[in-house]
Amino acid sequence: MTNATHAPGTNWSLDMNGKKGLVIGIANEHSLAWAAARNCHAAGAELAVTYLNDKARPHVEPLAQSIDAPILAPCDVSRDGQLEAVFERITSTWGRLDFLVHAIAWAPAADLHGRLVDSSATGFAQAMQISCHSFIRMAKLAEPLMARGGSLTTLSFLGAEKVVDHYNLMGPVKAALEASVRYLAHELGPKGIRVNAISAGAIKTRAASGIEHFDELIRETEAKSPLRRTVTADEVGRAALLLVSDHTTAITGEILHVDAGFHVDGMIFH
Ligand code: NAD
């Protein structure tokens, strides 16, 4: 018998009604952030979403309208004041925040495509600022809005833990992001704020197109992951929904692999 310890009649549906969340990282309908946003909206959450700049706005605005997002704001985390302005909108509109999903990453192509050993100090710092420190800044801005507790979720990749060919400097950047998840979970846990990451399998998105030989990574995943397939953006979006929902209230500091099990294998020759 399943759920034997739970009272009969408990509602197990993933109900996000009344929850207010911020999703950062939607570029288009293929974005992992969009998969998270549409799943959270479908479960009843109200969402604030952002777009990078005027060029990105026409791609994001129709998606935001389709989920009736009451807040749509520009946010380039490298531009002074833009992230703060998003949180000011949230404060004036809702006065609180229940969750946020951080799904952004960037590195200069010259540094991303070369060996880590050749990366420039400037390129490394930019990648770290945009892909890692922005999550820490969001945690700081979210903290006062999460007086009732909350959930912060970010997106990582296996290259944080193991060497993945062609992931290059994003490996150490994601490693810093995953370590930040643990430290933020430690620091914000006493306030009831949970902090987690999803380590997603390889999925073709715009950000992924910046990684050289990405198709080979997809083929490797299909051939070698325990489930013998890649994952879909929707599967990552549903995992994000789970982590920001009340179904995971005891989960924090966790790196949840949503990668068809690709991370479990060592050297396996098929
Ligand atoms: P995507 O291109 O759809 O999303 C990346 C987002 O980062 C874009 O919306 C872009 O506007 C945003 N961004 C870049 N620079 C920014 C800045 N300065 N300020 C604000 N936003 C900025 O690609 P995606 O694959 O959905 O990437 C989302 C996250 O998922 C990233 O952290 C990525 O590393 C991670 N991830 C992706 C995969 C994959 O295979 N696609 C696997 C594991 C983890």
PDB file of C-alpha atoms and ligand atoms in Angstrom:
ATOM      1  CA  MET A   1       0.000   0.000   0.000  1.00  0.00           C
ATOM      2  CA  THR A   2       1.356   3.412  -0.863  1.00  0.00           C
ATOM      3  CA  ASN A   3       1.098   6.513   1.312  1.00  0.00           C
ATOM      4  CA  ALA A   4       0.258   4.304   4.288  1.00  0.00           C
ATOM      5  CA  THR A   5       1.486   6.926   6.747  1.00  0.00           C
ATOM      6  CA  HIS A   6      -0.669   9.712   5.351  1.00  0.00           C
ATOM      7  CA  ALA A   7      -4.170  10.563   6.375  1.00  0.00           C
ATOM      8  CA  PRO A   8      -6.876   9.390   3.968  1.00  0.00           C
ATOM      9  CA  GLY A   9      -8.201  12.166   1.791  1.00  0.00           C
ATOM     10  CA  THR A  10      -4.942  14.113   1.719  1.00  0.00           C
ATOM     11  CA  ASN A  11      -4.816  16.167  -1.462  1.00  0.00           C
ATOM     12  CA  TRP A  12      -1.682  15.106  -3.336  1.00  0.00           C
ATOM     13  CA  SER A  13      -2.183  17.334  -6.350  1.00  0.00           C
ATOM     14  CA  LEU A  14       0.590  19.829  -6.899  1.00  0.00           C
ATOM     15  CA  ASP A  15      -1.361  22.950  -6.047  1.00  0.00           C
ATOM     16  CA  MET A  16       0.467  26.265  -6.458  1.00  0.00           C
ATOM     17  CA  ASN A  17      -2.617  28.466  -6.130  1.00  0.00           C
ATOM     18  CA  GLY A  18      -1.791  31.618  -4.205  1.00  0.00           C
ATOM     19  CA  LYS A  19       1.969  31.220  -4.759  1.00  0.00           C
ATOM     20  CA  LYS A  20       3.917  34.039  -6.358  1.00  0.00           C
ATOM     21  CA  GLY A  21       7.125  33.336  -8.221  1.00  0.00           C
ATOM     22  CA  LEU A  22       9.833  34.977 -10.284  1.00  0.00           C
ATOM     23  CA  VAL A  23      11.309  33.132 -13.275  1.00  0.00           C
ATOM     24  CA  ILE A  24      14.451  34.575 -14.829  1.00  0.00           C
ATOM     25  CA  GLY A  25      15.932  33.170 -18.037  1.00  0.00           C
ATOM     26  CA  ILE A  26      13.200  32.920 -20.653  1.00  0.00           C
ATOM     27  CA  ALA A  27      14.668  33.608 -24.112  1.00  0.00           C
ATOM     28  CA  ASN A  28      12.142  31.649 -26.165  1.00  0.00           C
ATOM     29  CA  GLU A  29       9.766  28.676 -26.048  1.00  0.00           C
ATOM     30  CA  HIS A  30      12.709  26.237 -25.849  1.00  0.00           C
ATOM     31  CA  SER A  31      14.160  27.810 -22.676  1.00  0.00           C
ATOM     32  CA  LEU A  32      14.286  25.680 -19.536  1.00  0.00           C
ATOM     33  CA  ALA A  33      12.990  28.766 -17.704  1.00  0.00           C
ATOM     34  CA  TRP A  34       9.897  28.718 -19.913  1.00  0.00           C
ATOM     35  CA  ALA A  35       9.322  25.039 -19.144  1.00  0.00           C
ATOM     36  CA  ALA A  36       9.488  25.910 -15.434  1.00  0.00           C
ATOM     37  CA  ALA A  37       7.216  28.940 -15.849  1.00  0.00           C
ATOM     38  CA  ARG A  38       4.482  27.172 -17.791  1.00  0.00           C
ATOM     39  CA  ASN A  39       4.432  24.237 -15.376  1.00  0.00           C
ATOM     40  CA  CYS A  40       4.249  26.532 -12.334  1.00  0.00           C
ATOM     41  CA  HIS A  41       1.485  28.543 -14.010  1.00  0.00           C
ATOM     42  CA  ALA A  42      -0.438  25.384 -14.919  1.00  0.00           C
ATOM     43  CA  ALA A  43      -0.300  24.390 -11.228  1.00  0.00           C
ATOM     44  CA  GLY A  44      -1.841  27.751 -10.265  1.00  0.00           C
ATOM     45  CA  ALA A  45       1.125  30.020  -9.488  1.00  0.00           C
ATOM     46  CA  GLU A  46       1.201  33.690 -10.441  1.00  0.00           C
ATOM     47  CA  LEU A  47       4.460  34.662 -12.141  1.00  0.00           C
ATOM     48  CA  ALA A  48       6.807  37.543 -12.765  1.00  0.00           C
ATOM     49  CA  VAL A  49       9.024  36.986 -15.795  1.00  0.00           C
ATOM     50  CA  THR A  50      11.860  38.916 -17.381  1.00  0.00           C
ATOM     51  CA  TYR A  51      13.478  39.418 -20.774  1.00  0.00           C
ATOM     52  CA  LEU A  52      17.123  40.232 -21.436  1.00  0.00           C
ATOM     53  CA  ASN A  53      16.741  43.333 -23.628  1.00  0.00           C
ATOM     54  CA  ASP A  54      14.623  44.953 -26.354  1.00  0.00           C
ATOM     55  CA  LYS A  55      15.766  42.365 -28.888  1.00  0.00           C
ATOM     56  CA  ALA A  56      14.534  39.533 -26.672  1.00  0.00           C
ATOM     57  CA  ARG A  57      11.261  41.189 -25.666  1.00  0.00           C
ATOM     58  CA  PRO A  58       9.198  40.177 -28.756  1.00  0.00           C
ATOM     59  CA  HIS A  59      10.067  36.519 -28.087  1.00  0.00           C
ATOM     60  CA  VAL A  60       9.249  36.630 -24.383  1.00  0.00           C
ATOM     61  CA  GLU A  61       6.227  38.937 -24.291  1.00  0.00           C
ATOM     62  CA  PRO A  62       3.767  36.532 -26.017  1.00  0.00           C
ATOM     63  CA  LEU A  63       4.867  33.747 -23.661  1.00  0.00           C
ATOM     64  CA  ALA A  64       4.352  36.024 -20.642  1.00  0.00           C
ATOM     65  CA  GLN A  65       0.887  36.952 -21.941  1.00  0.00           C
ATOM     66  CA  SER A  66      -0.031  33.305 -22.434  1.00  0.00           C
ATOM     67  CA  ILE A  67       0.480  32.686 -18.705  1.00  0.00           C
ATOM     68  CA  ASP A  68      -1.105  36.020 -17.678  1.00  0.00           C
ATOM     69  CA  ALA A  69       2.105  37.162 -15.988  1.00  0.00           C
ATOM     70  CA  PRO A  70       1.274  40.361 -14.076  1.00  0.00           C
ATOM     71  CA  ILE A  71       4.929  41.439 -14.133  1.00  0.00           C
ATOM     72  CA  LEU A  72       7.101  41.506 -17.269  1.00  0.00           C
ATOM     73  CA  ALA A  73      10.321  43.453 -16.864  1.00  0.00           C
ATOM     74  CA  PRO A  74      13.703  43.823 -18.540  1.00  0.00           C
ATOM     75  CA  CYS A  75      16.560  42.175 -16.679  1.00  0.00           C
ATOM     76  CA  ASP A  76      20.162  41.994 -17.770  1.00  0.00           C
ATOM     77  CA  VAL A  77      21.946  41.108 -14.536  1.00  0.00           C
ATOM     78  CA  SER A  78      25.118  42.784 -15.782  1.00  0.00           C
ATOM     79  CA  ARG A  79      23.369  46.153 -16.098  1.00  0.00           C
ATOM     80  CA  ASP A  80      23.337  48.246 -12.938  1.00  0.00           C
ATOM     81  CA  GLY A  81      19.978  48.425 -11.206  1.00  0.00           C
ATOM     82  CA  GLN A  82      17.931  46.171 -13.520  1.00  0.00           C
ATOM     83  CA  LEU A  83      17.711  43.198 -11.162  1.00  0.00           C
ATOM     84  CA  GLU A  84      16.945  45.542  -8.251  1.00  0.00           C
ATOM     85  CA  ALA A  85      14.176  47.160 -10.339  1.00  0.00           C
ATOM     86  CA  VAL A  86      12.557  43.750 -10.900  1.00  0.00           C
ATOM     87  CA  PHE A  87      12.440  43.178  -7.140  1.00  0.00           C
ATOM     88  CA  GLU A  88      11.038  46.691  -6.604  1.00  0.00           C
ATOM     89  CA  ARG A  89       8.186  45.781  -9.004  1.00  0.00           C
ATOM     90  CA  ILE A  90       7.591  42.564  -7.072  1.00  0.00           C
ATOM     91  CA  THR A  91       7.575  44.452  -3.771  1.00  0.00           C
ATOM     92  CA  SER A  92       5.090  47.066  -4.990  1.00  0.00           C
ATOM     93  CA  THR A  93       2.866  44.529  -6.784  1.00  0.00           C
ATOM     94  CA  TRP A  94       2.849  41.573  -4.385  1.00  0.00           C
ATOM     95  CA  GLY A  95       4.766  42.654  -1.289  1.00  0.00           C
ATOM     96  CA  ARG A  96       6.176  39.130  -1.044  1.00  0.00           C
ATOM     97  CA  LEU A  97       7.651  36.280  -3.060  1.00  0.00           C
ATOM     98  CA  ASP A  98       7.267  32.528  -2.589  1.00  0.00           C
ATOM     99  CA  PHE A  99       9.808  31.187  -5.072  1.00  0.00           C
ATOM    100  CA  LEU A 100      12.239  32.014  -7.802  1.00  0.00           C
ATOM    101  CA  VAL A 101      13.796  30.065 -10.642  1.00  0.00           C
ATOM    102  CA  HIS A 102      17.197  31.266 -11.879  1.00  0.00           C
ATOM    103  CA  ALA A 103      17.970  29.804 -15.316  1.00  0.00           C
ATOM    104  CA  ILE A 104      20.639  32.011 -16.833  1.00  0.00           C
ATOM    105  CA  ALA A 105      24.204  31.442 -17.927  1.00  0.00           C
ATOM    106  CA  TRP A 106      26.632  33.241 -20.196  1.00  0.00           C
ATOM    107  CA  ALA A 107      30.332  33.348 -21.019  1.00  0.00           C
ATOM    108  CA  PRO A 108      32.201  35.201 -23.775  1.00  0.00           C
ATOM    109  CA  ALA A 109      32.498  32.862 -26.795  1.00  0.00           C
ATOM    110  CA  ALA A 110      36.276  33.226 -26.994  1.00  0.00           C
ATOM    111  CA  ASP A 111      36.656  31.970 -23.440  1.00  0.00           C
ATOM    112  CA  LEU A 112      33.877  29.371 -23.651  1.00  0.00           C
ATOM    113  CA  HIS A 113      35.355  27.784 -26.766  1.00  0.00           C
ATOM    114  CA  GLY A 114      38.924  27.599 -25.548  1.00  0.00           C
ATOM    115  CA  ARG A 115      40.660  25.536 -22.911  1.00  0.00           C
ATOM    116  CA  LEU A 116      40.075  26.583 -19.297  1.00  0.00           C
ATOM    117  CA  VAL A 117      43.816  27.068 -18.943  1.00  0.00           C
ATOM    118  CA  ASP A 118      43.666  29.750 -21.648  1.00  0.00           C
ATOM    119  CA  SER A 119      40.617  31.608 -20.297  1.00  0.00           C
ATOM    120  CA  SER A 120      40.984  35.325 -19.658  1.00  0.00           C
ATOM    121  CA  ALA A 121      40.510  36.813 -16.215  1.00  0.00           C
ATOM    122  CA  THR A 122      37.853  39.136 -17.623  1.00  0.00           C
ATOM    123  CA  GLY A 123      35.940  36.374 -19.396  1.00  0.00           C
ATOM    124  CA  PHE A 124      36.047  34.128 -16.356  1.00  0.00           C
ATOM    125  CA  ALA A 125      34.826  36.955 -14.113  1.00  0.00           C
ATOM    126  CA  GLN A 126      31.980  37.837 -16.505  1.00  0.00           C
ATOM    127  CA  ALA A 127      30.857  34.209 -16.704  1.00  0.00           C
ATOM    128  CA  MET A 128      30.967  33.974 -12.912  1.00  0.00           C
ATOM    129  CA  GLN A 129      29.093  37.248 -12.413  1.00  0.00           C
ATOM    130  CA  ILE A 130      26.265  36.410 -14.810  1.00  0.00           C
ATOM    131  CA  SER A 131      25.957  32.660 -14.259  1.00  0.00           C
ATOM    132  CA  CYS A 132      26.717  32.356 -10.534  1.00  0.00           C
ATOM    133  CA  HIS A 133      26.865  35.581  -8.540  1.00  0.00           C
ATOM    134  CA  SER A 134      23.521  36.703 -10.005  1.00  0.00           C
ATOM    135  CA  PHE A 135      21.916  33.808  -8.090  1.00  0.00           C
ATOM    136  CA  ILE A 136      23.489  35.045  -4.856  1.00  0.00           C
ATOM    137  CA  ARG A 137      22.224  38.579  -5.576  1.00  0.00           C
ATOM    138  CA  MET A 138      18.735  37.205  -6.221  1.00  0.00           C
ATOM    139  CA  ALA A 139      18.837  35.324  -2.926  1.00  0.00           C
ATOM    140  CA  LYS A 140      19.726  38.539  -1.109  1.00  0.00           C
ATOM    141  CA  LEU A 141      16.933  40.485  -2.792  1.00  0.00           C
ATOM    142  CA  ALA A 142      14.408  37.677  -2.235  1.00  0.00           C
ATOM    143  CA  GLU A 143      15.225  37.170   1.457  1.00  0.00           C
ATOM    144  CA  PRO A 144      13.199  40.120   2.831  1.00  0.00           C
ATOM    145  CA  LEU A 145      10.258  39.148   0.599  1.00  0.00           C
ATOM    146  CA  MET A 146      10.232  35.580   1.929  1.00  0.00           C
ATOM    147  CA  ALA A 147       9.211  36.218   5.533  1.00  0.00           C
ATOM    148  CA  ARG A 148       6.941  33.139   5.298  1.00  0.00           C
ATOM    149  CA  GLY A 149       9.741  31.042   3.817  1.00  0.00           C
ATOM    150  CA  GLY A 150      10.371  30.309   0.182  1.00  0.00           C
ATOM    151  CA  SER A 151      12.250  28.321  -2.410  1.00  0.00           C
ATOM    152  CA  LEU A 152      15.127  29.325  -4.696  1.00  0.00           C
ATOM    153  CA  THR A 153      16.078  27.020  -7.565  1.00  0.00           C
ATOM    154  CA  THR A 154      18.863  27.306 -10.110  1.00  0.00           C
ATOM    155  CA  LEU A 155      20.043  25.280 -13.113  1.00  0.00           C
ATOM    156  CA  SER A 156      23.334  23.445 -13.268  1.00  0.00           C
ATOM    157  CA  PHE A 157      25.028  20.771 -15.358  1.00  0.00           C
ATOM    158  CA  LEU A 158      27.150  17.641 -14.863  1.00  0.00           C
ATOM    159  CA  GLY A 159      30.210  19.632 -15.991  1.00  0.00           C
ATOM    160  CA  ALA A 160      30.224  21.070 -12.443  1.00  0.00           C
ATOM    161  CA  GLU A 161      31.157  17.654 -11.009  1.00  0.00           C
ATOM    162  CA  LYS A 162      33.071  15.910 -13.790  1.00  0.00           C
ATOM    163  CA  VAL A 163      35.083  16.990 -16.771  1.00  0.00           C
ATOM    164  CA  VAL A 164      32.743  17.161 -19.752  1.00  0.00           C
ATOM    165  CA  ASP A 165      34.541  17.784 -23.031  1.00  0.00           C
ATOM    166  CA  HIS A 166      33.907  21.256 -24.494  1.00  0.00           C
ATOM    167  CA  TYR A 167      32.135  22.572 -21.369  1.00  0.00           C
ATOM    168  CA  ASN A 168      35.415  24.338 -20.534  1.00  0.00           C
ATOM    169  CA  LEU A 169      35.215  27.315 -18.168  1.00  0.00           C
ATOM    170  CA  MET A 170      31.498  26.774 -17.498  1.00  0.00           C
ATOM    171  CA  GLY A 171      32.540  23.696 -15.484  1.00  0.00           C
ATOM    172  CA  PRO A 172      34.199  25.637 -12.654  1.00  0.00           C
ATOM    173  CA  VAL A 173      31.509  28.329 -12.898  1.00  0.00           C
ATOM    174  CA  LYS A 174      28.755  25.745 -12.381  1.00  0.00           C
ATOM    175  CA  ALA A 175      30.814  24.146  -9.597  1.00  0.00           C
ATOM    176  CA  ALA A 176      30.797  27.536  -7.842  1.00  0.00           C
ATOM    177  CA  LEU A 177      27.052  27.769  -8.437  1.00  0.00           C
ATOM    178  CA  GLU A 178      26.467  24.358  -6.850  1.00  0.00           C
ATOM    179  CA  ALA A 179      28.667  25.269  -3.861  1.00  0.00           C
ATOM    180  CA  SER A 180      26.695  28.519  -3.566  1.00  0.00           C
ATOM    181  CA  VAL A 181      23.485  26.461  -3.405  1.00  0.00           C
ATOM    182  CA  ARG A 182      24.850  24.649  -0.347  1.00  0.00           C
ATOM    183  CA  TYR A 183      26.065  27.816   1.402  1.00  0.00           C
ATOM    184  CA  LEU A 184      22.852  29.723   0.661  1.00  0.00           C
ATOM    185  CA  ALA A 185      20.818  26.744   1.895  1.00  0.00           C
ATOM    186  CA  HIS A 186      22.851  26.817   5.120  1.00  0.00           C
ATOM    187  CA  GLU A 187      22.493  30.569   5.593  1.00  0.00           C
ATOM    188  CA  LEU A 188      18.819  30.950   4.635  1.00  0.00           C
ATOM    189  CA  GLY A 189      17.494  27.671   6.007  1.00  0.00           C
ATOM    190  CA  PRO A 190      16.767  29.109   9.480  1.00  0.00           C
ATOM    191  CA  LYS A 191      14.373  31.521   7.753  1.00  0.00           C
ATOM    192  CA  GLY A 192      12.562  28.678   6.019  1.00  0.00           C
ATOM    193  CA  ILE A 193      14.084  29.526   2.646  1.00  0.00           C
ATOM    194  CA  ARG A 194      15.121  26.434   0.679  1.00  0.00           C
ATOM    195  CA  VAL A 195      17.838  26.552  -1.992  1.00  0.00           C
ATOM    196  CA  ASN A 196      18.338  23.833  -4.605  1.00  0.00           C
ATOM    197  CA  ALA A 197      19.667  23.209  -8.083  1.00  0.00           C
ATOM    198  CA  ILE A 198      18.585  21.004 -10.928  1.00  0.00           C
ATOM    199  CA  SER A 199      21.464  19.412 -12.795  1.00  0.00           C
ATOM    200  CA  ALA A 200      19.784  19.025 -16.154  1.00  0.00           C
ATOM    201  CA  GLY A 201      20.714  16.671 -18.964  1.00  0.00           C
ATOM    202  CA  ALA A 202      21.720  18.025 -22.361  1.00  0.00           C
ATOM    203  CA  ILE A 203      18.834  19.746 -24.136  1.00  0.00           C
ATOM    204  CA  LYS A 204      19.007  21.784 -27.334  1.00  0.00           C
ATOM    205  CA  THR A 205      18.389  25.397 -26.359  1.00  0.00           C
ATOM    206  CA  ARG A 206      19.947  28.661 -27.416  1.00  0.00           C
ATOM    207  CA  ALA A 207      22.479  28.558 -24.549  1.00  0.00           C
ATOM    208  CA  ALA A 208      23.362  24.962 -25.461  1.00  0.00           C
ATOM    209  CA  SER A 209      24.107  26.021 -29.042  1.00  0.00           C
ATOM    210  CA  GLY A 210      27.059  27.975 -27.604  1.00  0.00           C
ATOM    211  CA  ILE A 211      28.711  24.741 -26.440  1.00  0.00           C
ATOM    212  CA  GLU A 212      30.854  23.189 -29.168  1.00  0.00           C
ATOM    213  CA  HIS A 213      30.064  19.605 -30.248  1.00  0.00           C
ATOM    214  CA  PHE A 214      26.808  19.706 -28.283  1.00  0.00           C
ATOM    215  CA  ASP A 215      25.219  17.155 -30.651  1.00  0.00           C
ATOM    216  CA  GLU A 216      27.865  14.647 -29.555  1.00  0.00           C
ATOM    217  CA  LEU A 217      26.839  15.158 -25.947  1.00  0.00           C
ATOM    218  CA  ILE A 218      23.227  14.456 -26.888  1.00  0.00           C
ATOM    219  CA  ARG A 219      24.289  11.285 -28.720  1.00  0.00           C
ATOM    220  CA  GLU A 220      26.425  10.189 -25.720  1.00  0.00           C
ATOM    221  CA  THR A 221      23.448  10.699 -23.411  1.00  0.00           C
ATOM    222  CA  GLU A 222      21.162   8.693 -25.685  1.00  0.00           C
ATOM    223  CA  ALA A 223      23.691   5.880 -25.898  1.00  0.00           C
ATOM    224  CA  LYS A 224      24.939   5.735 -22.312  1.00  0.00           C
ATOM    225  CA  SER A 225      22.402   7.130 -19.854  1.00  0.00           C
ATOM    226  CA  PRO A 226      20.559   4.450 -17.881  1.00  0.00           C
ATOM    227  CA  LEU A 227      17.289   5.496 -19.525  1.00  0.00           C
ATOM    228  CA  ARG A 228      18.998   5.514 -22.965  1.00  0.00           C
ATOM    229  CA  ARG A 229      17.589   8.916 -23.906  1.00  0.00           C
ATOM    230  CA  THR A 230      17.979  12.603 -23.363  1.00  0.00           C
ATOM    231  CA  VAL A 231      15.569  14.576 -21.225  1.00  0.00           C
ATOM    232  CA  THR A 232      12.966  17.086 -22.338  1.00  0.00           C
ATOM    233  CA  ALA A 233      12.693  20.694 -21.244  1.00  0.00           C
ATOM    234  CA  ASP A 234       9.282  19.807 -19.865  1.00  0.00           C
ATOM    235  CA  GLU A 235      10.802  17.171 -17.574  1.00  0.00           C
ATOM    236  CA  VAL A 236      13.174  19.824 -16.214  1.00  0.00           C
ATOM    237  CA  GLY A 237      10.271  22.261 -15.855  1.00  0.00           C
ATOM    238  CA  ARG A 238       8.255  19.729 -13.880  1.00  0.00           C
ATOM    239  CA  ALA A 239      11.225  19.082 -11.580  1.00  0.00           C
ATOM    240  CA  ALA A 240      11.513  22.836 -11.020  1.00  0.00           C
ATOM    241  CA  LEU A 241       7.817  22.943 -10.146  1.00  0.00           C
ATOM    242  CA  LEU A 242       8.355  20.106  -7.673  1.00  0.00           C
ATOM    243  CA  LEU A 243      11.284  21.882  -5.985  1.00  0.00           C
ATOM    244  CA  VAL A 244       9.390  25.160  -5.544  1.00  0.00           C
ATOM    245  CA  SER A 245       6.228  23.399  -4.367  1.00  0.00           C
ATOM    246  CA  ASP A 246       5.198  22.302  -0.894  1.00  0.00           C
ATOM    247  CA  HIS A 247       5.873  18.689  -1.900  1.00  0.00           C
ATOM    248  CA  THR A 248       9.559  19.215  -1.167  1.00  0.00           C
ATOM    249  CA  THR A 249       9.453  21.253   2.046  1.00  0.00           C
ATOM    250  CA  ALA A 250      12.278  19.194   3.604  1.00  0.00           C
ATOM    251  CA  ILE A 251      14.572  19.377   0.576  1.00  0.00           C
ATOM    252  CA  THR A 252      17.288  22.032   0.579  1.00  0.00           C
ATOM    253  CA  GLY A 253      20.939  22.237  -0.432  1.00  0.00           C
ATOM    254  CA  GLU A 254      20.209  19.540  -2.995  1.00  0.00           C
ATOM    255  CA  ILE A 255      21.522  19.107  -6.531  1.00  0.00           C
ATOM    256  CA  LEU A 256      18.747  17.139  -8.221  1.00  0.00           C
ATOM    257  CA  HIS A 257      19.885  15.361 -11.379  1.00  0.00           C
ATOM    258  CA  VAL A 258      17.233  15.437 -14.071  1.00  0.00           C
ATOM    259  CA  ASP A 259      19.366  13.781 -16.714  1.00  0.00           C
ATOM    260  CA  ALA A 260      17.973  10.314 -17.453  1.00  0.00           C
ATOM    261  CA  GLY A 261      20.576   9.057 -14.961  1.00  0.00           C
ATOM    262  CA  PHE A 262      23.561  10.090 -17.116  1.00  0.00           C
ATOM    263  CA  HIS A 263      25.531  11.137 -14.015  1.00  0.00           C
ATOM    264  CA  VAL A 264      25.653   7.655 -12.446  1.00  0.00           C
ATOM    265  CA  ASP A 265      27.856   6.023 -15.035  1.00  0.00           C
ATOM    266  CA  GLY A 266      31.621   5.874 -14.943  1.00  0.00           C
ATOM    267  CA  MET A 267      33.501   4.440 -17.883  1.00  0.00           C
ATOM    268  CA  ILE A 268      30.928   2.235 -19.543  1.00  0.00           C
ATOM    269  CA  PHE A 269      31.561   0.952 -23.040  1.00  0.00           C
ATOM    270  CA  HIS A 270      28.430   0.117 -24.987  1.00  0.00           C
TER     271      HIS A 270
HETATM  272  P1  NAD B   1      18.429  29.639 -22.903  1.00  0.00           P
HETATM  273  O1  NAD B   1      19.339  30.249 -23.922  1.00  0.00           O
HETATM  274  O2  NAD B   1      17.025  29.430 -23.307  1.00  0.00           O
HETATM  275  O3  NAD B   1      18.465  30.453 -21.544  1.00  0.00           O
HETATM  276  C1  NAD B   1      19.614  31.153 -21.095  1.00  0.00           C
HETATM  277  C2  NAD B   1      19.100  32.465 -20.580  1.00  0.00           C
HETATM  278  O4  NAD B   1      20.171  33.200 -19.967  1.00  0.00           O
HETATM  279  C3  NAD B   1      18.517  33.359 -21.678  1.00  0.00           C
HETATM  280  O5  NAD B   1      17.190  33.690 -21.373  1.00  0.00           O
HETATM  281  C4  NAD B   1      19.393  34.594 -21.626  1.00  0.00           C
HETATM  282  O6  NAD B   1      18.701  35.795 -21.891  1.00  0.00           O
HETATM  283  C5  NAD B   1      19.842  34.545 -20.166  1.00  0.00           C
HETATM  284  N1  NAD B   1      20.962  35.444 -19.921  1.00  0.00           N
HETATM  285  C6  NAD B   1      22.198  35.433 -20.491  1.00  0.00           C
HETATM  286  N2  NAD B   1      22.906  36.487 -20.052  1.00  0.00           N
HETATM  287  C7  NAD B   1      22.107  37.168 -19.182  1.00  0.00           C
HETATM  288  C8  NAD B   1      22.260  38.353 -18.420  1.00  0.00           C
HETATM  289  N3  NAD B   1      23.381  39.100 -18.476  1.00  0.00           N
HETATM  290  N4  NAD B   1      21.228  38.766 -17.629  1.00  0.00           N
HETATM  291  C9  NAD B   1      20.079  38.057 -17.586  1.00  0.00           C
HETATM  292  N5  NAD B   1      19.867  36.932 -18.307  1.00  0.00           N
HETATM  293  C10 NAD B   1      20.882  36.501 -19.088  1.00  0.00           C
HETATM  294  O7  NAD B   1      19.132  28.233 -22.517  1.00  0.00           O
HETATM  295  P2  NAD B   1      18.788  27.188 -21.370  1.00  0.00           P
HETATM  296  O8  NAD B   1      19.444  25.919 -21.788  1.00  0.00           O
HETATM  297  O9  NAD B   1      17.343  27.190 -21.051  1.00  0.00           O
HETATM  298  O10 NAD B   1      19.628  27.746 -20.123  1.00  0.00           O
HETATM  299  C11 NAD B   1      19.050  27.965 -18.848  1.00  0.00           C
HETATM  300  C12 NAD B   1      19.975  27.433 -17.755  1.00  0.00           C
HETATM  301  O11 NAD B   1      19.996  26.007 -17.842  1.00  0.00           O
HETATM  302  C13 NAD B   1      21.423  27.883 -17.857  1.00  0.00           C
HETATM  303  O12 NAD B   1      21.913  28.136 -16.554  1.00  0.00           O
HETATM  304  C14 NAD B   1      22.126  26.662 -18.428  1.00  0.00           C
HETATM  305  O13 NAD B   1      23.490  26.602 -18.089  1.00  0.00           O
HETATM  306  C15 NAD B   1      21.331  25.584 -17.726  1.00  0.00           C
HETATM  307  N6  NAD B   1      21.465  24.236 -18.300  1.00  0.00           N
HETATM  308  C16 NAD B   1      21.163  24.000 -19.603  1.00  0.00           C
HETATM  309  C17 NAD B   1      21.314  22.726 -20.114  1.00  0.00           C
HETATM  310  C18 NAD B   1      21.036  22.424 -21.558  1.00  0.00           C
HETATM  311  O14 NAD B   1      21.497  21.382 -22.052  1.00  0.00           O
HETATM  312  N7  NAD B   1      20.283  23.246 -22.273  1.00  0.00           N
HETATM  313  C19 NAD B   1      21.746  21.680 -19.285  1.00  0.00           C
HETATM  314  C20 NAD B   1      22.024  21.952 -17.957  1.00  0.00           C
HETATM  315  C21 NAD B   1      21.878  23.237 -17.455  1.00  0.00           C
END
